[in-house]
mmCIF file with all atom_site columns, C-alpha atoms in Angstrom:
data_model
loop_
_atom_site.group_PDB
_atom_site.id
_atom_site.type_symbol
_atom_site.label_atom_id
_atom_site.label_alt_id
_atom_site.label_comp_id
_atom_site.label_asym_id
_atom_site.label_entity_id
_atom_site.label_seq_id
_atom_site.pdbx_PDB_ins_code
_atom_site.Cartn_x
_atom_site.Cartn_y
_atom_site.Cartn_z
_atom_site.occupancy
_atom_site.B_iso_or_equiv
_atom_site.pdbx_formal_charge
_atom_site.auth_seq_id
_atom_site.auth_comp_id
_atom_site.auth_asym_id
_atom_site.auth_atom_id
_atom_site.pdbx_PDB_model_num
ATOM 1   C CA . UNK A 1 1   ? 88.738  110.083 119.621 1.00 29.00 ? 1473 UNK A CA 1
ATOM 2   C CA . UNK A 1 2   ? 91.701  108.666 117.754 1.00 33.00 ? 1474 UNK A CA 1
ATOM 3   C CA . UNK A 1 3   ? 94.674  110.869 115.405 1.00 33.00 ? 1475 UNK A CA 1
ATOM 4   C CA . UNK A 1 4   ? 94.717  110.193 111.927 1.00 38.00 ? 1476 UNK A CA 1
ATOM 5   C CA . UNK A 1 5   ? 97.328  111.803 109.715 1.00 39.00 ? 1477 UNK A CA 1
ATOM 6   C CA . UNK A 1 6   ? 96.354  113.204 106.281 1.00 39.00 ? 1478 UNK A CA 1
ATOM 7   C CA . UNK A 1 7   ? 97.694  114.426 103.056 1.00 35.00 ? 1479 UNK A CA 1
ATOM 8   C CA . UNK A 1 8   ? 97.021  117.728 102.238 1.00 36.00 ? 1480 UNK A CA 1
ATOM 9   C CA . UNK A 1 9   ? 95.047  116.811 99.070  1.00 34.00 ? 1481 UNK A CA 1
ATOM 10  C CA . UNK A 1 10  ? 92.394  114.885 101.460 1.00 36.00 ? 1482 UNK A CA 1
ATOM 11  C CA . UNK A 1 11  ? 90.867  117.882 103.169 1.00 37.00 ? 1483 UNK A CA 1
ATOM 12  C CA . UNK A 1 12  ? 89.398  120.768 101.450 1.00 33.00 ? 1484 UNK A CA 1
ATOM 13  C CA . UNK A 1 13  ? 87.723  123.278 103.200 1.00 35.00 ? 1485 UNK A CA 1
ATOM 14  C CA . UNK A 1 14  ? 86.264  124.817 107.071 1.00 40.00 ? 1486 UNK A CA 1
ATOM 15  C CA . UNK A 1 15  ? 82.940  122.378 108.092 1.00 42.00 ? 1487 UNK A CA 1
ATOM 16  C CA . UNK A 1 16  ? 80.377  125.263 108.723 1.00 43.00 ? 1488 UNK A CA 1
ATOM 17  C CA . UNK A 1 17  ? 77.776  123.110 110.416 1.00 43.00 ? 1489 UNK A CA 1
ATOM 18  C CA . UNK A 1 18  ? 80.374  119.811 111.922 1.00 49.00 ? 1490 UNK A CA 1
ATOM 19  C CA . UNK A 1 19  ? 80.952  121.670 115.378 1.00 60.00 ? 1491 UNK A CA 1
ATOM 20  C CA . UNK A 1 20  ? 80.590  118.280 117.006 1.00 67.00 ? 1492 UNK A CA 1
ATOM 21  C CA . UNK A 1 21  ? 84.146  118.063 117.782 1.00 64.00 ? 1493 UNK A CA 1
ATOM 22  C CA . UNK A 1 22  ? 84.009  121.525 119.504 1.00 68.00 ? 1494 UNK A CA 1
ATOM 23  C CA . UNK A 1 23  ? 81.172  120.187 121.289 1.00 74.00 ? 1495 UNK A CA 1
ATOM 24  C CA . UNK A 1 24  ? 83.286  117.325 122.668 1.00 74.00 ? 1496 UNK A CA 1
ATOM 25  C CA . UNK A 1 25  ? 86.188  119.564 123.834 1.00 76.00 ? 1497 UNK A CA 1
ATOM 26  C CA . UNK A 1 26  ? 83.751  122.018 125.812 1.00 78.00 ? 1498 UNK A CA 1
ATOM 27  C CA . UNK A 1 27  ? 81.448  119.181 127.392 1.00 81.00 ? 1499 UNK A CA 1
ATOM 28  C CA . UNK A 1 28  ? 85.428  117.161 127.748 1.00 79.00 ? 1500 UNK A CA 1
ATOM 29  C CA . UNK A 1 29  ? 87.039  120.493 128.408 1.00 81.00 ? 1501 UNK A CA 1
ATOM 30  C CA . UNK A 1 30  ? 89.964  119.632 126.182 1.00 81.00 ? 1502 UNK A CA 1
ATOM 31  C CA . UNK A 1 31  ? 91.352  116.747 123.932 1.00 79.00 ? 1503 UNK A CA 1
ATOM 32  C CA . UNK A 1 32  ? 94.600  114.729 124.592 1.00 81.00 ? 1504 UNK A CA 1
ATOM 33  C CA . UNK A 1 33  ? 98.013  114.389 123.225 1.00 77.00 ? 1505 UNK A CA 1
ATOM 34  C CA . UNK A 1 34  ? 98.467  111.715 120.049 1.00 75.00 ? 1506 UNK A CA 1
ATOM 35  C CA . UNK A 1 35  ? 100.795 110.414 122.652 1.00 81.00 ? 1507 UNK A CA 1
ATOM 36  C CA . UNK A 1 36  ? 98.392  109.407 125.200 1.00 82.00 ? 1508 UNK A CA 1
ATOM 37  C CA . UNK A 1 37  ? 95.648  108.521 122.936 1.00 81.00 ? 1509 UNK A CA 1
ATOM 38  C CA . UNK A 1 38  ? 97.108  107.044 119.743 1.00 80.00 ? 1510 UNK A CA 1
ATOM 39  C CA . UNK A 1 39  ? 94.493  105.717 116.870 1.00 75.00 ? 1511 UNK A CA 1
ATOM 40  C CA . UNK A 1 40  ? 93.063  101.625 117.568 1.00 78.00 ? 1512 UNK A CA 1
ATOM 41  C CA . UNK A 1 41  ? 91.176  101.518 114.836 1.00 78.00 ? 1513 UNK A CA 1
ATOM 42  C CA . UNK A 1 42  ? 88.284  99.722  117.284 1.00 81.00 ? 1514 UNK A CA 1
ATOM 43  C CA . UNK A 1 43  ? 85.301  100.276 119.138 1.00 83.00 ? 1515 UNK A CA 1
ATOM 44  C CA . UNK A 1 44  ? 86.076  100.923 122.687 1.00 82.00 ? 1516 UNK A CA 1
ATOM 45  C CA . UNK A 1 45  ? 84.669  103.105 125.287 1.00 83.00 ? 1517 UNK A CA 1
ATOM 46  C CA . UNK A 1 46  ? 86.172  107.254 125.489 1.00 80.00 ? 1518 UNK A CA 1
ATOM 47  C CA . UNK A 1 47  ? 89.347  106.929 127.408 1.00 79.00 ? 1519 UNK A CA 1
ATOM 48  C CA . UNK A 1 48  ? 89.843  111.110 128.006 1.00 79.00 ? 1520 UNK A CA 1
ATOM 49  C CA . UNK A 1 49  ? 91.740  112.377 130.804 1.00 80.00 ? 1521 UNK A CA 1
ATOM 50  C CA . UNK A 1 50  ? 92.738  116.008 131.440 1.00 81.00 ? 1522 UNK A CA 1
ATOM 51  C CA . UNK A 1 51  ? 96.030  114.917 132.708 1.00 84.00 ? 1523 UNK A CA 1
ATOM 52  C CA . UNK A 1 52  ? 97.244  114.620 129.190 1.00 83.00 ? 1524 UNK A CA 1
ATOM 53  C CA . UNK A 1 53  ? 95.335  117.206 127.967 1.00 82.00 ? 1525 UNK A CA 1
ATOM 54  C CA . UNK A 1 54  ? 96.228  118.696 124.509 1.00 78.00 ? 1526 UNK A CA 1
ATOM 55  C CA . UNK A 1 55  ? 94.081  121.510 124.048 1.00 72.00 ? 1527 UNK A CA 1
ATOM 56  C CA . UNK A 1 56  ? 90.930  123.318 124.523 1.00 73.00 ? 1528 UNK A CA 1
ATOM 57  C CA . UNK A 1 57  ? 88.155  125.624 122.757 1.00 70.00 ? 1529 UNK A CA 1
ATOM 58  C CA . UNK A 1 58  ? 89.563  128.983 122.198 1.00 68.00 ? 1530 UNK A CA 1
ATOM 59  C CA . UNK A 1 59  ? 86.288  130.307 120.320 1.00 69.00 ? 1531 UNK A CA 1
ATOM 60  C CA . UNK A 1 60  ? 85.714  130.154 116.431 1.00 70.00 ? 1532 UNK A CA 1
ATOM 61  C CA . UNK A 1 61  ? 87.214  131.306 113.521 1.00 73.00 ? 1533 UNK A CA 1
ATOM 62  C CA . UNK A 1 62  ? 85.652  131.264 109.633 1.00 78.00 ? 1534 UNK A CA 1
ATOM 63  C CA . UNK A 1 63  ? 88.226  130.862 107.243 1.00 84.00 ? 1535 UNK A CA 1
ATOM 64  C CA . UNK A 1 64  ? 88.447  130.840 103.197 1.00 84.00 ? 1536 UNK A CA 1
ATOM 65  C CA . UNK A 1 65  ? 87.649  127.659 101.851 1.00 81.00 ? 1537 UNK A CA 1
ATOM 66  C CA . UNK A 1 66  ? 90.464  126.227 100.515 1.00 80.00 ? 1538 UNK A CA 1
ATOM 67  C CA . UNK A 1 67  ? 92.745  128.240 101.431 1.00 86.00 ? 1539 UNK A CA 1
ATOM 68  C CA . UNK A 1 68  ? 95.500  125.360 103.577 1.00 88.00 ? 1540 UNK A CA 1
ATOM 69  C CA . UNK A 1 69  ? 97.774  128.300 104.233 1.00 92.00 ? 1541 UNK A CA 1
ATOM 70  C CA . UNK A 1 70  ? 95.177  130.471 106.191 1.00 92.00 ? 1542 UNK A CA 1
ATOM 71  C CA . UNK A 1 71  ? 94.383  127.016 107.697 1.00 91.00 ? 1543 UNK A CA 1
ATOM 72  C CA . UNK A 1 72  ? 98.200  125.766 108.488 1.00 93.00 ? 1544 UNK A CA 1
ATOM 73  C CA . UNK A 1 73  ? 98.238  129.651 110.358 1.00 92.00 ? 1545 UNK A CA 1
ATOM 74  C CA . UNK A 1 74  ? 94.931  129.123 112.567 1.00 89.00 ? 1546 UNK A CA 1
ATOM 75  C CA . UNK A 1 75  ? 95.917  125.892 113.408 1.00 90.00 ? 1547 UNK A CA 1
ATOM 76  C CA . UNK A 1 76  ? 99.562  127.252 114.597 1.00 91.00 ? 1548 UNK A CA 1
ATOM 77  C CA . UNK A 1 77  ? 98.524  130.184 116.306 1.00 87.00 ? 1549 UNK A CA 1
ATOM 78  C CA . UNK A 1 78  ? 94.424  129.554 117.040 1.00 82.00 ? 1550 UNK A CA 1
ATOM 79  C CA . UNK A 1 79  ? 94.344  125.830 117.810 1.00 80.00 ? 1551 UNK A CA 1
ATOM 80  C CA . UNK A 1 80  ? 92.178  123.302 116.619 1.00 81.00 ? 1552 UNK A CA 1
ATOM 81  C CA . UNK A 1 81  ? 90.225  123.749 113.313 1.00 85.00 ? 1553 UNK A CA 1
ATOM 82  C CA . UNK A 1 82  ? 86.787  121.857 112.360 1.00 82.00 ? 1554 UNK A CA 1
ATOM 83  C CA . UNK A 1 83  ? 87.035  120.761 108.762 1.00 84.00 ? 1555 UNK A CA 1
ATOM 84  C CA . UNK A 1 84  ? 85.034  118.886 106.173 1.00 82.00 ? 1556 UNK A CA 1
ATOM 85  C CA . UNK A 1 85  ? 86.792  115.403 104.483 1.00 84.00 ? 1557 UNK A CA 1
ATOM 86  C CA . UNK A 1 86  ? 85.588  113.270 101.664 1.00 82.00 ? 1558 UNK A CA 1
ATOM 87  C CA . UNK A 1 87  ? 85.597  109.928 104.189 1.00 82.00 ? 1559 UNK A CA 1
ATOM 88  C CA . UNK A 1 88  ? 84.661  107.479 101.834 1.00 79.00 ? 1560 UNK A CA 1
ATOM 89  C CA . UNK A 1 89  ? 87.990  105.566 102.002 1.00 78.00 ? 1561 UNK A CA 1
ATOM 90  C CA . UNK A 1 90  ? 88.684  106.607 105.618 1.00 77.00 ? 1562 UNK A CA 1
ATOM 91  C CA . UNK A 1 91  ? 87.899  102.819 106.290 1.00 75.00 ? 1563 UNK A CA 1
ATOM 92  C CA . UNK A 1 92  ? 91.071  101.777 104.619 1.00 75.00 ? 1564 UNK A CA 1
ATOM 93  C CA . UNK A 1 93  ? 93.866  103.960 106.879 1.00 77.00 ? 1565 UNK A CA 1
ATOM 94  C CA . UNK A 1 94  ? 95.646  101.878 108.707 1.00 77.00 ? 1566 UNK A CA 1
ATOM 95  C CA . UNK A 1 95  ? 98.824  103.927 109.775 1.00 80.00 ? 1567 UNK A CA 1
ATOM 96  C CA . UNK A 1 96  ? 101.515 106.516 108.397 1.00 80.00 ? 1568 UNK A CA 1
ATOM 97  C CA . UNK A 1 97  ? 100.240 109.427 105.755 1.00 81.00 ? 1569 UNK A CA 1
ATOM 98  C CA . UNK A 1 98  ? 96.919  108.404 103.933 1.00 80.00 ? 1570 UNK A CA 1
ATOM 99  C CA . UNK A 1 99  ? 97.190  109.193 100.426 1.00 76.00 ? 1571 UNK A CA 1
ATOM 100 C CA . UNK A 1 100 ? 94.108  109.020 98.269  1.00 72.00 ? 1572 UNK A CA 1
ATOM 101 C CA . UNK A 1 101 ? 94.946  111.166 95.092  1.00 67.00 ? 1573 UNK A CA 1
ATOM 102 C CA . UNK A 1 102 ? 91.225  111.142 93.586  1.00 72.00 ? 1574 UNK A CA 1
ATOM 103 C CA . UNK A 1 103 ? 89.541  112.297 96.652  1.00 70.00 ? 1575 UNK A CA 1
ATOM 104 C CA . UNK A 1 104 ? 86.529  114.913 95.989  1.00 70.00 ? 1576 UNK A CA 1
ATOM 105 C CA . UNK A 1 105 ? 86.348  118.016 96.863  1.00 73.00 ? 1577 UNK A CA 1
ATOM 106 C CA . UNK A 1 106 ? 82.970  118.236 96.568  1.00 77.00 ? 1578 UNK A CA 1
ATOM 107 C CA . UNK A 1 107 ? 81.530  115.425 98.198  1.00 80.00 ? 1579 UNK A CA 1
ATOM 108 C CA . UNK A 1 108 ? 82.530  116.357 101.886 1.00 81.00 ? 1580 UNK A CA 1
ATOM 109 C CA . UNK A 1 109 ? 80.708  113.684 103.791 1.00 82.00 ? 1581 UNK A CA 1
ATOM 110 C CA . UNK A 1 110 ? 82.669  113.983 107.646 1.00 82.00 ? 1582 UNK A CA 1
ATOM 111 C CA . UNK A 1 111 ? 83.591  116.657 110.229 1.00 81.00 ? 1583 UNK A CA 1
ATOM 112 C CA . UNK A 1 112 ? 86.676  116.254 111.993 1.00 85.00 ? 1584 UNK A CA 1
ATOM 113 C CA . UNK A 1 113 ? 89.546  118.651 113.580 1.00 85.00 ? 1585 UNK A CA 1
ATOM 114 C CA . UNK A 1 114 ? 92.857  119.437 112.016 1.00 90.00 ? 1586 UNK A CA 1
ATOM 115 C CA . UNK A 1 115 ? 95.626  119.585 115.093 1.00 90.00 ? 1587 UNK A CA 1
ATOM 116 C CA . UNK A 1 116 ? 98.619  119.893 113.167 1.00 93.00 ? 1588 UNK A CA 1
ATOM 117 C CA . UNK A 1 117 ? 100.480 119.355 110.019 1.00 94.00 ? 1589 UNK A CA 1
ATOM 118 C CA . UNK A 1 118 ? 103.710 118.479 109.079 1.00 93.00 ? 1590 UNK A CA 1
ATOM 119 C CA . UNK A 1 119 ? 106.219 117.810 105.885 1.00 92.00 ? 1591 UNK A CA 1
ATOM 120 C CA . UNK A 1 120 ? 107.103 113.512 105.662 1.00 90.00 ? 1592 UNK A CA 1
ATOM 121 C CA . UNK A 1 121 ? 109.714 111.997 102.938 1.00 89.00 ? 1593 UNK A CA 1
ATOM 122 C CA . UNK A 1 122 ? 107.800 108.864 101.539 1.00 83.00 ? 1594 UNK A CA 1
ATOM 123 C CA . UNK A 1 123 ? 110.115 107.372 98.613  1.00 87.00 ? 1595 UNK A CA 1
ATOM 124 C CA . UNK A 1 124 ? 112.147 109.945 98.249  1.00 92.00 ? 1596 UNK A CA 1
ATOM 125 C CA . UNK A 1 125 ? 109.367 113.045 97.709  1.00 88.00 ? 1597 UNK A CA 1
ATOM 126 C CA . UNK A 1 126 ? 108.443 115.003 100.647 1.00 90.00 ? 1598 UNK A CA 1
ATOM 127 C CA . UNK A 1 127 ? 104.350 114.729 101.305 1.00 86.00 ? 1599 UNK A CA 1
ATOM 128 C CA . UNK A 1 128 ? 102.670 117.441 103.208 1.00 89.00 ? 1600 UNK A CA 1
ATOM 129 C CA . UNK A 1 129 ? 99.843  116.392 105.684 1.00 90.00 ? 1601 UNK A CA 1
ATOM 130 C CA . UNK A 1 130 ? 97.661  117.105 107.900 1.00 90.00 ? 1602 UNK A CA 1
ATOM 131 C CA . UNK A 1 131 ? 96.772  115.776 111.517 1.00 91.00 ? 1603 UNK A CA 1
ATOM 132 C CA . UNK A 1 132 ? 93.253  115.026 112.138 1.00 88.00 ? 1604 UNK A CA 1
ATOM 133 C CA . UNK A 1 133 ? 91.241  113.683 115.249 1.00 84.00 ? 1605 UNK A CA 1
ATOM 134 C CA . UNK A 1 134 ? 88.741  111.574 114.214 1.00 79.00 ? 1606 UNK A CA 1
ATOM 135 C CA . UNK A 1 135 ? 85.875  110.431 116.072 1.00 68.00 ? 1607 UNK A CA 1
ATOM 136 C CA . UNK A 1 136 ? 82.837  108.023 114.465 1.00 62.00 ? 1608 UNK A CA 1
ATOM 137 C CA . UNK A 1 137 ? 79.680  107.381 116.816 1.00 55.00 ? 1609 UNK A CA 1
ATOM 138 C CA . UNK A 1 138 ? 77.527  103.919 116.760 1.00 54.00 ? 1610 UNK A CA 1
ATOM 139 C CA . UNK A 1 139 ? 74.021  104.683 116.357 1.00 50.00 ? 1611 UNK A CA 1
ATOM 140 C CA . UNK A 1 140 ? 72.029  102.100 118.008 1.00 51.00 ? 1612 UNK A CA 1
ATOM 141 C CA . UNK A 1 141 ? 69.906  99.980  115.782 1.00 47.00 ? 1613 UNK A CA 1
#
């Protein structure tokens, strides 16, 4: 799994049926730090040790679609939230805030989990984002 950071405007809504990444931090029993386990962008086997262990499942929570205040408070005082992302130019990020201003709403194609958010200045205007984990699986042909 690998952190991503986000702009708000890329991720919409709570991923009722993505509870993959849950999946991975009860089979894992937790996910680590951004620290110890910063983004590659490259195949590579899972690398996950409890020793730098970020955080693990605390339950579920629904919240309104939407709504990124109710989600910046359950991520602050809950933990780790599973949301749905228009990925479609997920391909292109690279590093820093990824800013795609015509991203859909609608056409919410990837689960991942929201682990913090933040406020960035980025030529002189603050951007507010949020942090993702990411993780993509290889099917094999």
């Amino acid at each position: 799994m690998a952190l991503t950071k986000y702009f708000k405007r890329g991720i919409y809504a709570v991923c009722k049926s993505g509870l993959k990444a849950f999946d991975y931090i009860k089979e894992n029993g937790g996910i680590d730090s951004e620290s110890s386990y910063p983004y590659e962008a490259k195949e590579g086997p899972c690398r996950y040790s409890n020793r730098t262990r970020l955080s693990t499942d605390n339950g579920k929570v629904d919240l309104p679609e939407g709504d990124e205040m109710q989600l910046q408070e359950a991520v602050a005082n809950i933990g780790p939230i599973s949301v749905a992302i228009n990925a479609r130019y997920l391909s292109l990020y690279d590093e820093g805030i990824f800013t795609r201003a015509n991203c859909s709403s609608e056409e919410l194609d990837h689960g991942v989990l929201v682990v913090g958010y933040g406020t960035e200045e980025v030529r002189g205007k603050n951007l507010d984002y949020w942090i993702v984990k990411n993780r993509y699986e290889i099917s094999p042909s």
